[in-house]
Amino acid sequence: MTVSTFLSSTLVLGLLEAAPLVLAAVGFTLIFCLNGFINVAYSENITLGAYFAVIFNSILGWNFYLSIIPAALLSGVISVLTYLLLFRPAFKRGVGKTELIILSVGLSYFIRYGSKLLFGNDLYNFNFSSTSYLSFFGIGITTVQLACIGLVVIISLGIYLFIYKTNYGERMRALADNEELAMISGIDPIKVSILIWFIAGTAGGLAGLFYGAFSFVSSSLGWNLILIIIMVTIVGGIGSVRGALIASACVGIITSAVTLLSKPLYGEIVLLIIFIGILKLRKVRV
């Protein structure tokens, strides 16, 4: 394999790897930025988004692209419900960050095994009405994958502009920075929090169904990704949506490069080493 072929293949495969991860990392970062705890149950938001799309597409027979909208919206609704019914009461009682993480782990297990009861251990694939194969730098890619990458770019750009260029986005960032000051400024913390959890849940659901479109859907889809998502959030800068976007793309490219040279497992090991190194450097700087 020549250097130019390796670089081009790495770029194409990296984009495929990073596309859904971008949305998952952005959604996870939004909740982390607002509430300051690692929401492990976010992994199940990713899984449910994929399962919702399976219901509309594979079971009800809807077109895949039409299934995206209700699946994403339902994922957002589930995210809001978990906030209102579980996490918000915990916040009001003054539950600590460690207890919140434990609570989210318990919720994750509950949702995951509940999904297993409903869908079993089967692997689900989406039904695409028509698809064809294209070649980019010698790498085969389907038109569905290409469309999903395009949608990820559009959605990610939309979320970015909403957060950094609109009044609602300014309120969201103000609430995340200082809740008391935001309330004094006339910002309703409940409404803004609901909006953030909805956007985060929608992004996670979209990530799940795009992962499903690239491979298959199973009850452990989100759970298998949560560690990488947490790493991306920390490496990109805790609470930084911009950092999450950049870190996700870098993770996809690095994983693809190592996979092409060796085995997929080594890609994860390299990511872990880089993650530890970055934490070490940041500790030194502090």
PDB file of C-alpha atoms in Angstrom:
ATOM      1  CA  MET A   1       0.000   0.000   0.000  1.00  0.00           C
ATOM      2  CA  THR A   2       1.441   3.358  -1.047  1.00  0.00           C
ATOM      3  CA  VAL A   3       1.503   6.366   1.257  1.00  0.00           C
ATOM      4  CA  SER A   4      -1.093   8.257  -0.807  1.00  0.00           C
ATOM      5  CA  THR A   5      -3.422   5.241  -0.837  1.00  0.00           C
ATOM      6  CA  PHE A   6      -3.002   4.793   2.900  1.00  0.00           C
ATOM      7  CA  LEU A   7      -3.763   8.449   3.622  1.00  0.00           C
ATOM      8  CA  SER A   8      -6.804   8.549   1.356  1.00  0.00           C
ATOM      9  CA  SER A   9      -8.158   5.261   2.738  1.00  0.00           C
ATOM     10  CA  THR A  10      -7.622   6.499   6.281  1.00  0.00           C
ATOM     11  CA  LEU A  11      -9.538   9.690   5.531  1.00  0.00           C
ATOM     12  CA  VAL A  12     -12.535   7.903   3.980  1.00  0.00           C
ATOM     13  CA  LEU A  13     -12.742   5.214   6.667  1.00  0.00           C
ATOM     14  CA  GLY A  14     -12.140   7.830   9.353  1.00  0.00           C
ATOM     15  CA  LEU A  15     -15.116   9.865   8.170  1.00  0.00           C
ATOM     16  CA  LEU A  16     -17.299   6.754   8.234  1.00  0.00           C
ATOM     17  CA  GLU A  17     -16.113   5.951  11.750  1.00  0.00           C
ATOM     18  CA  ALA A  18     -16.388   9.503  13.041  1.00  0.00           C
ATOM     19  CA  ALA A  19     -19.725  10.537  11.526  1.00  0.00           C
ATOM     20  CA  PRO A  20     -22.091   8.975  14.099  1.00  0.00           C
ATOM     21  CA  LEU A  21     -19.565   9.500  16.900  1.00  0.00           C
ATOM     22  CA  VAL A  22     -19.701  13.254  16.319  1.00  0.00           C
ATOM     23  CA  LEU A  23     -23.419  13.407  17.122  1.00  0.00           C
ATOM     24  CA  ALA A  24     -23.103  11.078  20.117  1.00  0.00           C
ATOM     25  CA  ALA A  25     -20.218  13.093  21.562  1.00  0.00           C
ATOM     26  CA  VAL A  26     -21.998  16.419  21.067  1.00  0.00           C
ATOM     27  CA  GLY A  27     -25.145  15.169  22.810  1.00  0.00           C
ATOM     28  CA  PHE A  28     -23.169  13.687  25.692  1.00  0.00           C
ATOM     29  CA  THR A  29     -21.163  16.908  26.022  1.00  0.00           C
ATOM     30  CA  LEU A  30     -24.311  19.049  26.219  1.00  0.00           C
ATOM     31  CA  ILE A  31     -25.601  17.114  29.243  1.00  0.00           C
ATOM     32  CA  PHE A  32     -22.171  17.032  30.856  1.00  0.00           C
ATOM     33  CA  CYS A  33     -21.763  20.768  30.308  1.00  0.00           C
ATOM     34  CA  LEU A  34     -25.170  21.518  31.846  1.00  0.00           C
ATOM     35  CA  ASN A  35     -25.254  19.124  34.812  1.00  0.00           C
ATOM     36  CA  GLY A  36     -21.607  18.220  35.328  1.00  0.00           C
ATOM     37  CA  PHE A  37     -21.877  14.434  35.645  1.00  0.00           C
ATOM     38  CA  ILE A  38     -21.126  11.462  33.424  1.00  0.00           C
ATOM     39  CA  ASN A  39     -24.505  10.225  32.229  1.00  0.00           C
ATOM     40  CA  VAL A  40     -23.776   6.580  31.437  1.00  0.00           C
ATOM     41  CA  ALA A  41     -27.455   6.052  30.583  1.00  0.00           C
ATOM     42  CA  TYR A  42     -26.880   8.222  27.512  1.00  0.00           C
ATOM     43  CA  SER A  43     -25.580   5.050  25.883  1.00  0.00           C
ATOM     44  CA  GLU A  44     -29.103   3.656  25.900  1.00  0.00           C
ATOM     45  CA  ASN A  45     -30.405   6.802  24.211  1.00  0.00           C
ATOM     46  CA  ILE A  46     -28.155   5.831  21.320  1.00  0.00           C
ATOM     47  CA  THR A  47     -29.493   2.272  21.316  1.00  0.00           C
ATOM     48  CA  LEU A  48     -33.133   3.349  21.539  1.00  0.00           C
ATOM     49  CA  GLY A  49     -32.712   5.705  18.588  1.00  0.00           C
ATOM     50  CA  ALA A  50     -31.564   2.758  16.491  1.00  0.00           C
ATOM     51  CA  TYR A  51     -34.409   0.539  17.744  1.00  0.00           C
ATOM     52  CA  PHE A  52     -37.012   3.241  17.066  1.00  0.00           C
ATOM     53  CA  ALA A  53     -35.746   3.425  13.487  1.00  0.00           C
ATOM     54  CA  VAL A  54     -35.927  -0.391  13.251  1.00  0.00           C
ATOM     55  CA  ILE A  55     -39.578  -0.274  14.327  1.00  0.00           C
ATOM     56  CA  PHE A  56     -40.532   2.310  11.727  1.00  0.00           C
ATOM     57  CA  ASN A  57     -38.342   0.951   8.935  1.00  0.00           C
ATOM     58  CA  SER A  58     -38.058  -2.815   9.289  1.00  0.00           C
ATOM     59  CA  ILE A  59     -41.300  -3.577  11.163  1.00  0.00           C
ATOM     60  CA  LEU A  60     -43.753  -0.955   9.898  1.00  0.00           C
ATOM     61  CA  GLY A  61     -42.177  -0.786   6.445  1.00  0.00           C
ATOM     62  CA  TRP A  62     -41.428   2.933   6.315  1.00  0.00           C
ATOM     63  CA  ASN A  63     -38.735   4.329   4.067  1.00  0.00           C
ATOM     64  CA  PHE A  64     -35.418   4.540   5.944  1.00  0.00           C
ATOM     65  CA  TYR A  65     -35.075   8.287   5.503  1.00  0.00           C
ATOM     66  CA  LEU A  66     -38.641   8.884   6.677  1.00  0.00           C
ATOM     67  CA  SER A  67     -37.938   6.732   9.743  1.00  0.00           C
ATOM     68  CA  ILE A  68     -35.150   9.057  10.813  1.00  0.00           C
ATOM     69  CA  ILE A  69     -37.467  11.891  11.892  1.00  0.00           C
ATOM     70  CA  PRO A  70     -39.805  10.055  14.318  1.00  0.00           C
ATOM     71  CA  ALA A  71     -36.922   7.942  15.660  1.00  0.00           C
ATOM     72  CA  ALA A  72     -34.895  11.065  16.463  1.00  0.00           C
ATOM     73  CA  LEU A  73     -37.844  12.880  18.035  1.00  0.00           C
ATOM     74  CA  LEU A  74     -38.756   9.885  20.199  1.00  0.00           C
ATOM     75  CA  SER A  75     -35.147   9.659  21.363  1.00  0.00           C
ATOM     76  CA  GLY A  76     -35.351  13.296  22.405  1.00  0.00           C
ATOM     77  CA  VAL A  77     -38.594  12.675  24.276  1.00  0.00           C
ATOM     78  CA  ILE A  78     -37.092   9.688  26.137  1.00  0.00           C
ATOM     79  CA  SER A  79     -34.134  11.842  27.127  1.00  0.00           C
ATOM     80  CA  VAL A  80     -36.433  14.552  28.499  1.00  0.00           C
ATOM     81  CA  LEU A  81     -38.483  11.982  30.421  1.00  0.00           C
ATOM     82  CA  THR A  82     -35.380  10.577  32.111  1.00  0.00           C
ATOM     83  CA  TYR A  83     -34.442  14.131  33.093  1.00  0.00           C
ATOM     84  CA  LEU A  84     -37.867  15.047  34.473  1.00  0.00           C
ATOM     85  CA  LEU A  85     -38.687  11.754  36.188  1.00  0.00           C
ATOM     86  CA  LEU A  86     -35.292  10.710  37.492  1.00  0.00           C
ATOM     87  CA  PHE A  87     -32.422  13.162  37.282  1.00  0.00           C
ATOM     88  CA  ARG A  88     -34.181  16.449  38.052  1.00  0.00           C
ATOM     89  CA  PRO A  89     -35.650  15.096  41.318  1.00  0.00           C
ATOM     90  CA  ALA A  90     -32.149  13.886  42.181  1.00  0.00           C
ATOM     91  CA  PHE A  91     -30.710  17.352  41.456  1.00  0.00           C
ATOM     92  CA  LYS A  92     -33.352  18.964  43.676  1.00  0.00           C
ATOM     93  CA  ARG A  93     -32.454  16.619  46.547  1.00  0.00           C
ATOM     94  CA  GLY A  94     -28.816  17.588  46.240  1.00  0.00           C
ATOM     95  CA  VAL A  95     -27.595  14.156  45.166  1.00  0.00           C
ATOM     96  CA  GLY A  96     -23.820  14.159  44.615  1.00  0.00           C
ATOM     97  CA  LYS A  97     -22.031  13.585  41.314  1.00  0.00           C
ATOM     98  CA  THR A  98     -20.872  10.090  42.247  1.00  0.00           C
ATOM     99  CA  GLU A  99     -24.402   9.044  43.209  1.00  0.00           C
ATOM    100  CA  LEU A 100     -25.704  10.518  39.935  1.00  0.00           C
ATOM    101  CA  ILE A 101     -23.254   8.386  37.965  1.00  0.00           C
ATOM    102  CA  ILE A 102     -24.365   5.291  39.890  1.00  0.00           C
ATOM    103  CA  LEU A 103     -27.990   6.238  39.226  1.00  0.00           C
ATOM    104  CA  SER A 104     -27.284   6.594  35.513  1.00  0.00           C
ATOM    105  CA  VAL A 105     -25.549   3.195  35.427  1.00  0.00           C
ATOM    106  CA  GLY A 106     -28.608   1.604  37.045  1.00  0.00           C
ATOM    107  CA  LEU A 107     -30.891   3.315  34.525  1.00  0.00           C
ATOM    108  CA  SER A 108     -28.642   2.114  31.710  1.00  0.00           C
ATOM    109  CA  TYR A 109     -28.931  -1.508  32.838  1.00  0.00           C
ATOM    110  CA  PHE A 110     -32.690  -1.168  33.248  1.00  0.00           C
ATOM    111  CA  ILE A 111     -33.212   0.204  29.731  1.00  0.00           C
ATOM    112  CA  ARG A 112     -30.729  -2.158  28.096  1.00  0.00           C
ATOM    113  CA  TYR A 113     -32.193  -5.335  29.541  1.00  0.00           C
ATOM    114  CA  GLY A 114     -35.686  -3.994  28.962  1.00  0.00           C
ATOM    115  CA  SER A 115     -34.748  -3.629  25.299  1.00  0.00           C
ATOM    116  CA  LYS A 116     -33.449  -7.188  25.322  1.00  0.00           C
ATOM    117  CA  LEU A 117     -36.803  -8.423  26.600  1.00  0.00           C
ATOM    118  CA  LEU A 118     -38.600  -6.626  23.774  1.00  0.00           C
ATOM    119  CA  PHE A 119     -36.200  -7.233  20.885  1.00  0.00           C
ATOM    120  CA  GLY A 120     -34.246 -10.273  22.060  1.00  0.00           C
ATOM    121  CA  ASN A 121     -30.616 -10.894  21.175  1.00  0.00           C
ATOM    122  CA  ASP A 122     -31.251 -10.677  17.437  1.00  0.00           C
ATOM    123  CA  LEU A 123     -29.243  -8.362  15.220  1.00  0.00           C
ATOM    124  CA  TYR A 124     -31.402  -6.037  13.132  1.00  0.00           C
ATOM    125  CA  ASN A 125     -30.629  -4.482   9.775  1.00  0.00           C
ATOM    126  CA  PHE A 126     -32.413  -1.640   8.052  1.00  0.00           C
ATOM    127  CA  ASN A 127     -34.277  -2.133   4.802  1.00  0.00           C
ATOM    128  CA  PHE A 128     -33.077   0.261   2.137  1.00  0.00           C
ATOM    129  CA  SER A 129     -35.318   0.714  -0.885  1.00  0.00           C
ATOM    130  CA  SER A 130     -32.365   1.171  -3.185  1.00  0.00           C
ATOM    131  CA  THR A 131     -28.645   1.585  -2.750  1.00  0.00           C
ATOM    132  CA  SER A 132     -25.572   1.467  -4.906  1.00  0.00           C
ATOM    133  CA  TYR A 133     -21.836   1.292  -4.316  1.00  0.00           C
ATOM    134  CA  LEU A 134     -19.352   4.021  -5.051  1.00  0.00           C
ATOM    135  CA  SER A 135     -15.579   4.059  -4.799  1.00  0.00           C
ATOM    136  CA  PHE A 136     -13.554   6.805  -3.141  1.00  0.00           C
ATOM    137  CA  PHE A 137      -9.774   6.377  -3.292  1.00  0.00           C
ATOM    138  CA  GLY A 138     -10.288   2.648  -3.673  1.00  0.00           C
ATOM    139  CA  ILE A 139     -12.617   2.355  -0.685  1.00  0.00           C
ATOM    140  CA  GLY A 140     -16.142   1.103  -1.316  1.00  0.00           C
ATOM    141  CA  ILE A 141     -18.945   3.191   0.176  1.00  0.00           C
ATOM    142  CA  THR A 142     -22.693   2.890  -0.300  1.00  0.00           C
ATOM    143  CA  THR A 143     -24.964   5.765  -1.249  1.00  0.00           C
ATOM    144  CA  VAL A 144     -26.754   5.251   2.089  1.00  0.00           C
ATOM    145  CA  GLN A 145     -23.498   5.736   3.994  1.00  0.00           C
ATOM    146  CA  LEU A 146     -22.750   8.798   1.910  1.00  0.00           C
ATOM    147  CA  ALA A 147     -26.197  10.230   2.647  1.00  0.00           C
ATOM    148  CA  CYS A 148     -25.750   9.528   6.375  1.00  0.00           C
ATOM    149  CA  ILE A 149     -22.416  11.350   6.409  1.00  0.00           C
ATOM    150  CA  GLY A 150     -24.043  14.305   4.661  1.00  0.00           C
ATOM    151  CA  LEU A 151     -26.867  14.343   7.217  1.00  0.00           C
ATOM    152  CA  VAL A 152     -24.374  14.201  10.091  1.00  0.00           C
ATOM    153  CA  VAL A 153     -22.518  17.211   8.677  1.00  0.00           C
ATOM    154  CA  ILE A 154     -25.744  19.193   8.252  1.00  0.00           C
ATOM    155  CA  ILE A 155     -27.122  18.252  11.700  1.00  0.00           C
ATOM    156  CA  SER A 156     -23.805  18.899  13.476  1.00  0.00           C
ATOM    157  CA  LEU A 157     -23.491  22.282  11.795  1.00  0.00           C
ATOM    158  CA  GLY A 158     -27.095  23.072  12.738  1.00  0.00           C
ATOM    159  CA  ILE A 159     -26.488  22.176  16.411  1.00  0.00           C
ATOM    160  CA  TYR A 160     -23.270  24.186  16.447  1.00  0.00           C
ATOM    161  CA  LEU A 161     -24.931  27.289  14.978  1.00  0.00           C
ATOM    162  CA  PHE A 162     -27.904  26.906  17.323  1.00  0.00           C
ATOM    163  CA  ILE A 163     -25.685  26.741  20.400  1.00  0.00           C
ATOM    164  CA  TYR A 164     -23.242  29.511  19.475  1.00  0.00           C
ATOM    165  CA  LYS A 165     -25.257  31.819  17.199  1.00  0.00           C
ATOM    166  CA  THR A 166     -28.803  32.026  18.627  1.00  0.00           C
ATOM    167  CA  ASN A 167     -30.433  33.555  21.700  1.00  0.00           C
ATOM    168  CA  TYR A 168     -31.579  30.132  22.907  1.00  0.00           C
ATOM    169  CA  GLY A 169     -28.045  28.834  22.579  1.00  0.00           C
ATOM    170  CA  GLU A 170     -26.787  31.793  24.587  1.00  0.00           C
ATOM    171  CA  ARG A 171     -29.293  30.956  27.325  1.00  0.00           C
ATOM    172  CA  MET A 172     -28.158  27.348  27.325  1.00  0.00           C
ATOM    173  CA  ARG A 173     -24.520  28.339  27.733  1.00  0.00           C
ATOM    174  CA  ALA A 174     -25.401  30.899  30.405  1.00  0.00           C
ATOM    175  CA  LEU A 175     -27.312  28.285  32.396  1.00  0.00           C
ATOM    176  CA  ALA A 176     -24.415  25.843  32.122  1.00  0.00           C
ATOM    177  CA  ASP A 177     -21.918  28.472  33.297  1.00  0.00           C
ATOM    178  CA  ASN A 178     -23.857  29.814  36.278  1.00  0.00           C
ATOM    179  CA  GLU A 179     -27.426  28.736  37.079  1.00  0.00           C
ATOM    180  CA  GLU A 180     -28.047  31.383  39.757  1.00  0.00           C
ATOM    181  CA  LEU A 181     -26.843  34.217  37.550  1.00  0.00           C
ATOM    182  CA  ALA A 182     -28.898  32.857  34.642  1.00  0.00           C
ATOM    183  CA  MET A 183     -32.034  32.828  36.804  1.00  0.00           C
ATOM    184  CA  ILE A 184     -31.398  36.421  37.878  1.00  0.00           C
ATOM    185  CA  SER A 185     -31.147  37.309  34.183  1.00  0.00           C
ATOM    186  CA  GLY A 186     -34.649  35.928  33.638  1.00  0.00           C
ATOM    187  CA  ILE A 187     -33.737  32.549  32.167  1.00  0.00           C
ATOM    188  CA  ASP A 188     -36.114  29.707  33.060  1.00  0.00           C
ATOM    189  CA  PRO A 189     -33.762  26.838  34.073  1.00  0.00           C
ATOM    190  CA  ILE A 190     -36.394  24.121  33.643  1.00  0.00           C
ATOM    191  CA  LYS A 191     -37.351  25.101  30.084  1.00  0.00           C
ATOM    192  CA  VAL A 192     -33.760  25.528  29.002  1.00  0.00           C
ATOM    193  CA  SER A 193     -32.723  22.242  30.647  1.00  0.00           C
ATOM    194  CA  ILE A 194     -35.558  20.423  28.882  1.00  0.00           C
ATOM    195  CA  LEU A 195     -34.392  21.906  25.583  1.00  0.00           C
ATOM    196  CA  ILE A 196     -30.808  20.789  26.205  1.00  0.00           C
ATOM    197  CA  TRP A 197     -31.814  17.253  27.175  1.00  0.00           C
ATOM    198  CA  PHE A 198     -34.090  17.052  24.137  1.00  0.00           C
ATOM    199  CA  ILE A 199     -31.342  18.152  21.730  1.00  0.00           C
ATOM    200  CA  ALA A 200     -28.860  15.798  23.397  1.00  0.00           C
ATOM    201  CA  GLY A 201     -31.286  12.872  23.213  1.00  0.00           C
ATOM    202  CA  THR A 202     -32.114  13.605  19.584  1.00  0.00           C
ATOM    203  CA  ALA A 203     -28.415  13.736  18.683  1.00  0.00           C
ATOM    204  CA  GLY A 204     -27.822  10.430  20.488  1.00  0.00           C
ATOM    205  CA  GLY A 205     -30.751   8.770  18.762  1.00  0.00           C
ATOM    206  CA  LEU A 206     -29.502   9.941  15.365  1.00  0.00           C
ATOM    207  CA  ALA A 207     -26.038   8.609  16.186  1.00  0.00           C
ATOM    208  CA  GLY A 208     -27.544   5.218  17.021  1.00  0.00           C
ATOM    209  CA  LEU A 209     -29.558   4.867  13.853  1.00  0.00           C
ATOM    210  CA  PHE A 210     -26.602   5.983  11.719  1.00  0.00           C
ATOM    211  CA  TYR A 211     -24.405   3.383  13.432  1.00  0.00           C
ATOM    212  CA  GLY A 212     -27.146   0.874  12.672  1.00  0.00           C
ATOM    213  CA  ALA A 213     -27.183   1.923   9.038  1.00  0.00           C
ATOM    214  CA  PHE A 214     -23.424   1.365   8.821  1.00  0.00           C
ATOM    215  CA  SER A 215     -23.554  -2.092  10.442  1.00  0.00           C
ATOM    216  CA  PHE A 216     -26.430  -3.527  12.503  1.00  0.00           C
ATOM    217  CA  VAL A 217     -28.566  -2.792  15.564  1.00  0.00           C
ATOM    218  CA  SER A 218     -28.280  -4.695  18.843  1.00  0.00           C
ATOM    219  CA  SER A 219     -29.160  -4.064  22.485  1.00  0.00           C
ATOM    220  CA  SER A 220     -25.496  -3.376  23.316  1.00  0.00           C
ATOM    221  CA  LEU A 221     -24.905  -0.832  20.532  1.00  0.00           C
ATOM    222  CA  GLY A 222     -24.726   2.243  22.762  1.00  0.00           C
ATOM    223  CA  TRP A 223     -23.060   0.466  25.675  1.00  0.00           C
ATOM    224  CA  ASN A 224     -20.153  -0.545  23.433  1.00  0.00           C
ATOM    225  CA  LEU A 225     -19.589   3.096  22.521  1.00  0.00           C
ATOM    226  CA  ILE A 226     -19.951   4.904  25.838  1.00  0.00           C
ATOM    227  CA  LEU A 227     -16.273   4.609  26.856  1.00  0.00           C
ATOM    228  CA  ILE A 228     -15.093   6.119  23.568  1.00  0.00           C
ATOM    229  CA  ILE A 229     -17.702   8.878  23.886  1.00  0.00           C
ATOM    230  CA  ILE A 230     -16.464   9.735  27.389  1.00  0.00           C
ATOM    231  CA  MET A 231     -12.865   9.764  26.130  1.00  0.00           C
ATOM    232  CA  VAL A 232     -13.802  12.073  23.245  1.00  0.00           C
ATOM    233  CA  THR A 233     -15.596  14.426  25.646  1.00  0.00           C
ATOM    234  CA  ILE A 234     -12.595  14.684  27.946  1.00  0.00           C
ATOM    235  CA  VAL A 235      -9.991  14.923  25.184  1.00  0.00           C
ATOM    236  CA  GLY A 236     -12.035  17.548  23.343  1.00  0.00           C
ATOM    237  CA  GLY A 237     -12.259  19.649  26.493  1.00  0.00           C
ATOM    238  CA  ILE A 238     -14.917  19.073  29.104  1.00  0.00           C
ATOM    239  CA  GLY A 239     -18.046  21.001  28.195  1.00  0.00           C
ATOM    240  CA  SER A 240     -16.730  22.094  24.791  1.00  0.00           C
ATOM    241  CA  VAL A 241     -18.988  21.278  21.847  1.00  0.00           C
ATOM    242  CA  ARG A 242     -16.309  22.523  19.440  1.00  0.00           C
ATOM    243  CA  GLY A 243     -13.772  20.232  21.095  1.00  0.00           C
ATOM    244  CA  ALA A 244     -16.131  17.258  20.880  1.00  0.00           C
ATOM    245  CA  LEU A 245     -16.554  17.807  17.138  1.00  0.00           C
ATOM    246  CA  ILE A 246     -12.812  17.982  16.509  1.00  0.00           C
ATOM    247  CA  ALA A 247     -11.942  15.114  18.850  1.00  0.00           C
ATOM    248  CA  SER A 248     -14.558  12.840  17.243  1.00  0.00           C
ATOM    249  CA  ALA A 249     -13.086  13.381  13.788  1.00  0.00           C
ATOM    250  CA  CYS A 250      -9.559  12.739  15.107  1.00  0.00           C
ATOM    251  CA  VAL A 251     -10.656   9.541  16.856  1.00  0.00           C
ATOM    252  CA  GLY A 252     -12.209   8.209  13.648  1.00  0.00           C
ATOM    253  CA  ILE A 253      -9.105   8.938  11.592  1.00  0.00           C
ATOM    254  CA  ILE A 254      -6.669   7.527  14.182  1.00  0.00           C
ATOM    255  CA  THR A 255      -8.722   4.351  14.619  1.00  0.00           C
ATOM    256  CA  SER A 256      -8.925   3.838  10.859  1.00  0.00           C
ATOM    257  CA  ALA A 257      -5.181   4.395  10.377  1.00  0.00           C
ATOM    258  CA  VAL A 258      -4.224   1.867  13.059  1.00  0.00           C
ATOM    259  CA  THR A 259      -6.823  -0.626  11.808  1.00  0.00           C
ATOM    260  CA  LEU A 260      -5.437  -0.458   8.269  1.00  0.00           C
ATOM    261  CA  LEU A 261      -1.937  -1.115   9.574  1.00  0.00           C
ATOM    262  CA  SER A 262      -2.806  -3.809  12.097  1.00  0.00           C
ATOM    263  CA  LYS A 263      -6.014  -4.908  13.852  1.00  0.00           C
ATOM    264  CA  PRO A 264      -9.107  -3.043  15.142  1.00  0.00           C
ATOM    265  CA  LEU A 265      -8.211  -3.924  18.739  1.00  0.00           C
ATOM    266  CA  TYR A 266      -4.910  -2.087  18.416  1.00  0.00           C
ATOM    267  CA  GLY A 267      -6.797   1.032  17.367  1.00  0.00           C
ATOM    268  CA  GLU A 268      -8.605   1.065  20.699  1.00  0.00           C
ATOM    269  CA  ILE A 269      -5.333   0.515  22.558  1.00  0.00           C
ATOM    270  CA  VAL A 270      -3.720   3.443  20.746  1.00  0.00           C
ATOM    271  CA  LEU A 271      -6.708   5.644  21.617  1.00  0.00           C
ATOM    272  CA  LEU A 272      -6.385   4.664  25.272  1.00  0.00           C
ATOM    273  CA  ILE A 273      -2.659   5.502  25.267  1.00  0.00           C
ATOM    274  CA  ILE A 274      -3.329   8.889  23.648  1.00  0.00           C
ATOM    275  CA  PHE A 275      -6.122   9.526  26.145  1.00  0.00           C
ATOM    276  CA  ILE A 276      -3.833   8.800  29.111  1.00  0.00           C
ATOM    277  CA  GLY A 277      -1.105  10.959  27.576  1.00  0.00           C
ATOM    278  CA  ILE A 278      -3.427  13.939  27.152  1.00  0.00           C
ATOM    279  CA  LEU A 279      -4.670  13.621  30.720  1.00  0.00           C
ATOM    280  CA  LYS A 280      -1.057  13.497  31.878  1.00  0.00           C
ATOM    281  CA  LEU A 281      -0.131  16.629  29.905  1.00  0.00           C
ATOM    282  CA  ARG A 282      -3.141  18.542  31.213  1.00  0.00           C
ATOM    283  CA  LYS A 283      -2.266  17.531  34.757  1.00  0.00           C
ATOM    284  CA  VAL A 284       1.264  18.791  34.274  1.00  0.00           C
ATOM    285  CA  ARG A 285       0.006  22.121  32.934  1.00  0.00           C
ATOM    286  CA  VAL A 286      -2.301  22.601  35.879  1.00  0.00           C
TER     287      VAL A 286
END
